[in-house]
Short mmCIF file of C-alpha atoms and ligand atoms in Angstrom, two decimals:
data_model
loop_
_atom_site.label_atom_id
_atom_site.label_comp_id
_atom_site.label_asym_id
_atom_site.label_seq_id
_atom_site.Cartn_x
_atom_site.Cartn_y
_atom_site.Cartn_z
CA MET W 1 167.37 44.60 -12.64
CA PRO W 2 166.95 45.20 -16.55
CA ARG W 3 169.19 42.99 -18.56
CA HIS W 4 171.92 44.50 -20.23
CA LYS W 5 171.17 45.10 -23.79
CA GLU W 6 173.30 43.01 -26.66
CA TRP W 7 173.87 43.63 -30.07
CA TYR W 8 171.12 41.30 -30.89
CA ASP W 9 168.51 43.06 -29.26
CA TYR W 10 168.49 45.87 -31.90
CA LEU W 11 167.94 43.27 -35.03
CA TRP W 12 164.64 44.80 -35.28
CA VAL W 13 166.22 47.85 -36.92
CA PHE W 14 167.50 45.06 -39.89
CA SER W 15 163.62 44.17 -40.30
CA VAL W 16 162.77 47.88 -40.66
CA ILE W 17 165.52 48.64 -43.15
CA TYR W 18 164.76 45.35 -45.33
CA LEU W 19 161.28 46.41 -45.65
CA SER W 20 162.02 49.97 -46.55
CA LEU W 21 164.66 48.85 -48.96
CA GLY W 22 162.28 46.94 -50.98
CA PHE W 23 160.58 50.17 -52.02
CA PHE W 24 163.64 51.69 -53.32
CA ASN W 25 164.79 48.83 -55.20
CA ILE W 26 163.17 45.06 -55.11
CA LEU W 27 166.45 43.33 -55.53
CA PHE W 28 167.25 44.05 -52.09
CA ALA W 29 164.57 41.43 -51.30
CA TRP W 30 167.08 38.79 -51.90
CA LEU W 31 168.63 39.76 -48.34
CA GLY W 32 165.71 38.20 -46.94
CA MET W 33 167.31 34.86 -47.51
CA ILE W 34 169.56 35.60 -44.50
CA CYS W 35 166.48 35.29 -42.49
CA PHE W 36 165.29 32.05 -44.24
CA ILE W 37 168.43 30.12 -43.79
CA THR W 38 169.71 31.32 -40.86
CA PRO W 39 167.11 30.15 -38.65
CA LEU W 40 166.93 26.68 -40.53
CA ALA W 41 170.81 26.12 -40.14
CA ILE W 42 170.82 27.02 -36.40
CA SER W 43 168.08 24.29 -35.89
CA VAL W 44 169.67 21.81 -37.85
CA ILE W 45 173.21 22.45 -36.45
CA ARG W 46 172.67 23.25 -33.04
CA GLY W 47 169.23 21.69 -32.63
CA ASN W 48 167.84 24.84 -30.62
CA LYS W 49 165.34 27.89 -31.32
CA ALA W 50 168.25 30.46 -30.61
CA TYR W 51 167.06 32.43 -33.70
CA CYS W 52 163.43 32.98 -32.32
CA ASN W 53 164.81 33.47 -28.84
CA LYS W 54 167.43 35.93 -29.78
CA TYR W 55 168.18 36.72 -33.25
CA CYS W 56 164.68 37.26 -34.92
CA GLY W 57 164.39 40.99 -36.01
CA ARG W 58 160.67 40.60 -36.94
CA GLY W 59 159.63 39.04 -33.70
CA GLN W 60 161.39 42.22 -31.82
CA LEU W 61 159.78 44.41 -34.13
CA PHE W 62 156.30 43.09 -33.23
CA ALA W 63 157.26 43.22 -29.56
CA LEU W 64 158.26 46.90 -29.76
CA ILE W 65 155.49 48.24 -31.58
CA GLY W 66 152.73 46.00 -29.94
CA GLY W 67 154.24 46.01 -26.62
CA ARG W 68 156.63 49.26 -25.88
CA LEU W 69 154.58 51.59 -28.10
CA GLY W 70 151.45 49.80 -27.17
CA ILE W 71 150.04 49.21 -30.60
CA SER W 72 148.32 45.95 -29.46
CA ARG W 73 145.16 45.08 -27.48
CA LYS W 74 147.36 42.42 -25.60
CA LYS W 75 144.34 40.00 -25.49
CA ALA W 76 145.19 36.35 -25.36
CA PRO W 77 145.08 34.87 -29.25
CA PRO W 78 142.43 32.22 -30.10
CA ARG W 79 143.39 28.56 -28.83
CA PHE W 80 143.19 27.42 -32.31
CA LEU W 81 146.05 29.12 -33.73
CA ALA W 82 148.44 27.46 -31.40
CA SER W 83 146.93 23.90 -32.20
CA LYS W 84 149.02 21.45 -34.04
CA TRP W 85 146.68 21.12 -37.05
CA PHE W 86 146.38 25.13 -37.78
CA ARG W 87 150.28 25.62 -37.45
CA TYR W 88 151.21 22.68 -39.71
CA GLY W 89 148.05 23.47 -41.93
CA PHE W 90 149.16 26.94 -42.19
CA LEU W 91 152.61 25.82 -42.62
CA THR W 92 151.74 23.48 -45.65
CA PHE W 93 149.89 26.53 -47.31
CA PHE W 94 152.79 28.91 -46.91
CA MET W 95 154.99 26.43 -48.30
CA THR W 96 152.61 25.51 -51.28
CA MET W 97 152.33 29.21 -52.02
CA PHE W 98 156.26 29.58 -51.77
CA GLY W 99 156.42 26.74 -54.21
CA PHE W 100 154.15 28.44 -56.71
CA MET W 101 156.59 31.64 -56.34
CA LEU W 102 159.62 29.58 -57.36
CA TYR W 103 157.79 28.17 -60.17
CA SER W 104 156.96 31.53 -61.56
CA THR W 105 160.36 32.34 -61.06
CA TYR W 106 161.53 29.16 -63.07
CA LEU W 107 158.84 30.37 -65.82
CA VAL W 108 160.46 33.90 -66.35
CA PHE W 109 164.10 31.66 -66.18
CA ALA W 110 162.68 29.61 -69.22
CA GLY W 111 161.65 32.62 -71.13
CA ALA W 112 158.32 34.28 -69.70
CA THR W 113 157.64 37.80 -69.46
CA LEU W 114 158.72 39.46 -66.11
CA LYS W 115 155.90 40.57 -63.80
CA LYS W 116 156.74 43.78 -61.95
CA ALA W 117 154.30 43.05 -59.12
CA VAL W 118 154.21 42.25 -55.37
CA THR W 119 151.65 39.80 -54.32
CA LEU W 120 150.20 40.63 -51.05
CA LEU W 121 148.48 37.98 -49.00
CA TRP W 122 148.27 35.82 -51.93
CA VAL W 123 145.59 37.70 -53.81
CA PHE W 124 146.23 41.28 -54.16
CA LYS W 125 148.74 42.23 -56.88
CA LEU W 126 150.49 45.45 -56.01
CA PRO W 127 151.91 47.21 -59.09
CA TRP W 128 156.03 47.69 -58.33
CA ASN W 129 156.76 49.01 -61.77
CA TRP W 130 159.13 52.01 -60.66
CA VAL W 131 162.32 49.68 -59.79
CA ASP W 132 165.03 49.11 -62.55
CA THR W 133 165.84 45.74 -62.81
CA SER W 134 167.27 45.83 -66.12
CA PHE W 135 170.89 45.25 -65.21
CA VAL W 136 169.84 41.44 -63.70
CA HIS W 137 168.30 38.62 -65.49
CA PRO W 138 164.71 38.69 -65.43
CA TRP W 139 164.32 35.59 -63.18
CA ILE W 140 166.67 37.17 -60.56
CA ALA W 141 164.04 40.12 -60.36
CA GLN W 142 161.21 37.78 -60.48
CA PHE W 143 162.24 35.62 -57.31
CA ALA W 144 162.82 39.23 -55.77
CA PHE W 145 159.32 40.35 -56.21
CA GLY W 146 157.91 37.18 -55.11
CA PHE W 147 160.13 36.65 -51.82
CA TYR W 148 159.27 40.47 -51.22
CA GLY W 149 155.82 39.49 -51.47
CA VAL W 150 156.21 36.32 -48.93
CA MET W 151 158.01 38.81 -46.45
CA LEU W 152 155.38 41.62 -46.93
CA THR W 153 152.57 39.09 -46.44
CA SER W 154 153.88 37.51 -43.26
CA THR W 155 154.74 40.81 -42.04
CA VAL W 156 151.00 42.44 -42.65
CA LEU W 157 149.50 39.10 -41.03
CA GLY W 158 151.82 39.60 -38.21
CA LEU W 159 150.78 42.98 -37.32
CA ILE W 160 147.15 42.20 -37.88
CA THR W 161 147.49 39.69 -35.26
CA MET W 162 149.63 41.82 -33.12
CA ILE W 163 147.09 44.51 -33.06
CA LEU W 164 144.18 42.25 -32.23
CA PHE W 165 145.63 39.91 -29.50
CA LYS W 166 149.31 39.89 -28.06
CA PRO W 167 152.18 41.61 -29.63
CA ARG W 168 154.09 38.31 -30.65
CA THR W 169 151.01 36.33 -31.82
CA TRP W 170 152.65 35.91 -35.07
CA CYS W 171 155.19 33.65 -33.44
CA VAL W 172 152.80 31.24 -32.38
CA TYR W 173 151.74 30.30 -36.06
CA CYS W 174 154.98 31.47 -37.91
CA PRO W 175 155.69 28.84 -40.40
CA MET W 176 159.47 29.48 -39.85
CA GLY W 177 158.75 28.78 -35.98
CA THR W 178 156.83 25.76 -36.81
CA MET W 179 159.36 24.40 -39.08
CA THR W 180 162.44 24.96 -36.74
CA GLN W 181 160.48 23.61 -33.67
CA ALA W 182 159.79 20.48 -35.96
CA ILE W 183 163.52 20.41 -36.91
CA CYS W 184 164.49 20.53 -33.15
CA ILE W 185 162.12 17.83 -32.25
CA LEU W 186 163.40 15.56 -34.65
CA LYS W 187 166.89 16.03 -33.95
CA HIS W 188 166.46 15.46 -30.33
CA ARG W 189 164.59 12.15 -31.00
CA ASN W 190 167.38 11.17 -33.31
CA ASP W 191 170.21 12.00 -30.83
CA LYS W 192 168.36 10.15 -28.06
CA GLU W 193 167.88 6.84 -30.37
CA ARG W 194 171.72 7.13 -31.05
CA ILE W 195 172.49 7.30 -27.41
CA MET W 196 170.11 4.51 -26.42
S1 LIG K 1 158.43 32.49 -34.74
FE1 LIG K 1 158.80 33.34 -36.44
S2 LIG K 1 158.87 35.62 -36.15
FE2 LIG K 1 158.98 34.63 -34.28
S3 LIG K 1 160.99 34.69 -33.62
FE3 LIG K 1 160.75 32.79 -34.38
S4 LIG K 1 161.19 33.06 -37.09
FE4 LIG K 1 160.79 34.96 -35.58
#
């Protein structure tokens, strides 16, 4: 019998709205912090991956487009994607690039000129100069451009691997999934040591 749909089954709508809002005003990119803080908070406080299993709109979106709409070859992803070295290597790379993004934000905070561009796949600078950000401090806008680039990059990578392999292949090497998994492992290990 099909499972009764819950409210959180529709969080993929949030992902679509989020990506669309960034085209109207980049400052909406700040909303993405919800998707950054919530999974980490759940794994730290509750020691589980409830976010991935229930609340991640992006994972749902890949399942929907790739699975239900059939835009996926549904092939098994290459094994190296699930290997520890690749997942942690990709996480390290992703966080390093995130660090550079924060540094650019700091430079603007310190007086450098705001760069109105979204960086896709860490290389391609997409001009994004139709948005009015004059009513906030430039560093707030710079963070939004950088963060939206991170979100867009992960979505594009997720879509590419969704098409090539199974719909939720991105979840195999998603940096957030790797981080929350590591937190859960550490938390359970600490809890066990405390009991013993
Ligand atoms: S692995 Fe990443 S994309 Fe997949 S459900 Fe978890 S947070 Fe979402």
